[in-house]
PDB file of C-alpha atoms in Angstrom:
ATOM      1  CA  LEU N   1     -24.921 -42.713  57.548  1.00 47.00           C
ATOM      2  CA  THR N   2     -24.849 -41.345  61.086  1.00 45.00           C
ATOM      3  CA  THR N   3     -27.921 -39.781  62.658  1.00 51.00           C
ATOM      4  CA  GLU N   4     -27.772 -36.789  64.957  1.00 52.00           C
ATOM      5  CA  SER N   5     -28.744 -38.929  67.968  1.00 54.00           C
ATOM      6  CA  GLU N   6     -25.791 -41.261  67.286  1.00 62.00           C
ATOM      7  CA  THR N   7     -23.298 -38.403  67.084  1.00 68.00           C
ATOM      8  CA  ASN N   8     -24.564 -36.968  70.397  1.00 78.00           C
ATOM      9  CA  ARG N   9     -24.509 -40.350  72.181  1.00 90.00           C
ATOM     10  CA  PRO N  10     -22.474 -40.282  75.406  1.00 96.00           C
ATOM     11  CA  VAL N  11     -19.257 -42.325  75.355  1.00 96.00           C
ATOM     12  CA  ILE N  12     -17.963 -44.515  78.199  1.00 97.00           C
ATOM     13  CA  SER N  13     -14.222 -45.127  78.367  1.00 97.00           C
ATOM     14  CA  PRO N  14     -12.393 -47.226  79.148  1.00 96.00           C
ATOM     15  CA  ASN N  15     -14.922 -49.962  78.533  1.00 96.00           C
ATOM     16  CA  PRO N  16     -14.418 -52.696  79.708  1.00 96.00           C
ATOM     17  CA  THR N  17     -12.897 -51.506  82.972  1.00 95.00           C
ATOM     18  CA  ASP N  18     -11.848 -52.788  86.369  1.00 92.00           C
ATOM     19  CA  GLU N  19     -11.520 -49.397  88.077  1.00 91.00           C
ATOM     20  CA  ASN N  20     -12.941 -46.086  86.867  1.00 95.00           C
ATOM     21  CA  SER N  21     -14.692 -45.207  83.619  1.00 96.00           C
ATOM     22  CA  THR N  22     -15.700 -41.770  82.457  1.00 97.00           C
ATOM     23  CA  VAL N  23     -18.945 -40.940  80.689  1.00 97.00           C
ATOM     24  CA  THR N  24     -18.463 -37.969  78.352  1.00 97.00           C
ATOM     25  CA  SER N  25     -21.012 -36.147  76.239  1.00 96.00           C
ATOM     26  CA  ASP N  26     -21.039 -33.196  73.856  1.00 94.00           C
ATOM     27  CA  SER N  27     -24.062 -31.881  75.752  1.00 94.00           C
ATOM     28  CA  LYS N  28     -24.544 -31.471  79.504  1.00 96.00           C
ATOM     29  CA  ILE N  29     -25.289 -34.695  81.423  1.00 97.00           C
ATOM     30  CA  LEU N  30     -28.340 -33.972  83.558  1.00 97.00           C
ATOM     31  CA  HIS N  31     -28.885 -37.402  85.140  1.00 98.00           C
ATOM     32  CA  ILE N  32     -27.009 -40.701  85.118  1.00 98.00           C
ATOM     33  CA  GLU N  33     -28.287 -44.052  86.372  1.00 98.00           C
ATOM     34  CA  ILE N  34     -26.583 -47.442  86.526  1.00 97.00           C
ATOM     35  CA  PHE N  35     -28.570 -50.683  86.571  1.00 98.00           C
ATOM     36  CA  ASP N  36     -27.472 -54.291  86.941  1.00 96.00           C
ATOM     37  CA  VAL N  37     -28.788 -57.036  84.630  1.00 93.00           C
ATOM     38  CA  SER N  38     -31.723 -57.588  87.032  1.00 95.00           C
ATOM     39  CA  SER N  39     -32.783 -53.944  86.463  1.00 95.00           C
ATOM     40  CA  ARG N  40     -31.862 -52.954  90.025  1.00 97.00           C
ATOM     41  CA  LEU N  41     -30.872 -49.308  90.290  1.00 98.00           C
ATOM     42  CA  LEU N  42     -27.332 -49.130  91.721  1.00 96.00           C
ATOM     43  CA  LEU N  43     -26.513 -45.455  91.226  1.00 96.00           C
ATOM     44  CA  SER N  44     -28.408 -42.243  90.513  1.00 97.00           C
ATOM     45  CA  GLU N  45     -26.516 -38.957  90.182  1.00 97.00           C
ATOM     46  CA  TYR N  46     -27.168 -35.479  88.753  1.00 97.00           C
ATOM     47  CA  PRO N  47     -23.742 -34.317  87.530  1.00 96.00           C
ATOM     48  CA  LYS N  48     -24.917 -31.312  85.412  1.00 93.00           C
ATOM     49  CA  SER N  49     -21.609 -31.358  83.503  1.00 96.00           C
ATOM     50  CA  ASN N  50     -20.223 -32.883  80.301  1.00 96.00           C
ATOM     51  CA  SER N  51     -18.501 -35.775  82.090  1.00 97.00           C
ATOM     52  CA  TYR N  52     -18.986 -38.110  85.017  1.00 97.00           C
ATOM     53  CA  THR N  53     -16.585 -40.666  86.527  1.00 97.00           C
ATOM     54  CA  ILE N  54     -18.022 -44.064  87.417  1.00 96.00           C
ATOM     55  CA  LYS N  55     -16.123 -45.756  90.243  1.00 94.00           C
ATOM     56  CA  ALA N  56     -16.522 -49.284  88.869  1.00 89.00           C
ATOM     57  CA  ASN N  57     -14.171 -50.929  91.390  1.00 85.00           C
ATOM     58  CA  GLY N  58     -17.172 -51.147  93.733  1.00 86.00           C
ATOM     59  CA  PHE N  59     -19.141 -53.272  91.238  1.00 92.00           C
ATOM     60  CA  SER N  60     -18.947 -57.031  90.755  1.00 94.00           C
ATOM     61  CA  LYS N  61     -17.731 -58.392  87.433  1.00 95.00           C
ATOM     62  CA  GLY N  62     -20.472 -58.232  84.813  1.00 96.00           C
ATOM     63  CA  ILE N  63     -22.416 -56.036  82.439  1.00 97.00           C
ATOM     64  CA  TYR N  64     -24.289 -52.941  83.601  1.00 97.00           C
ATOM     65  CA  LEU N  65     -26.659 -50.566  81.827  1.00 97.00           C
ATOM     66  CA  VAL N  66     -25.831 -46.879  82.044  1.00 97.00           C
ATOM     67  CA  ARG N  67     -28.789 -44.593  81.314  1.00 98.00           C
ATOM     68  CA  THR N  68     -27.625 -41.068  80.627  1.00 97.00           C
ATOM     69  CA  THR N  69     -30.042 -38.157  80.317  1.00 97.00           C
ATOM     70  CA  THR N  70     -28.490 -35.209  78.492  1.00 96.00           C
ATOM     71  CA  GLU N  71     -29.874 -31.959  77.153  1.00 94.00           C
ATOM     72  CA  ASP N  72     -30.283 -33.818  73.827  1.00 93.00           C
ATOM     73  CA  GLY N  73     -32.105 -36.939  75.025  1.00 95.00           C
ATOM     74  CA  ILE N  74     -31.890 -40.216  76.921  1.00 96.00           C
ATOM     75  CA  TYR N  75     -29.291 -42.832  75.977  1.00 97.00           C
ATOM     76  CA  VAL N  76     -28.498 -46.316  77.248  1.00 96.00           C
ATOM     77  CA  ASN N  77     -24.986 -47.756  77.010  1.00 96.00           C
ATOM     78  CA  ARG N  78     -23.465 -50.951  78.339  1.00 97.00           C
ATOM     79  CA  LEU N  79     -20.564 -50.944  80.779  1.00 97.00           C
ATOM     80  CA  MET N  80     -18.522 -54.112  81.274  1.00 97.00           C
ATOM     81  CA  VAL N  81     -16.703 -54.495  84.584  1.00 97.00           C
ATOM     82  CA  LYS N  82     -13.946 -57.104  84.536  1.00 94.00           C
TER      83      LYS N  82
END
């Protein structure tokens, strides 16, 4: 069974990445934030579109949390930079 919130969840690809990843959503992305594992805010953007490219080549290897606010809600995904 898939809930509506799961079907509307933004997708990050490619993931893992060593260069760029794109966040895509069926609904408009209003705000996107990227945090490291220490909860430090590394990026805050307001794309107001259905996709956003993360330039991951500026990040150290590791796992990051991507909080995406869309017209449908707030979602948190993991991004792995290799």
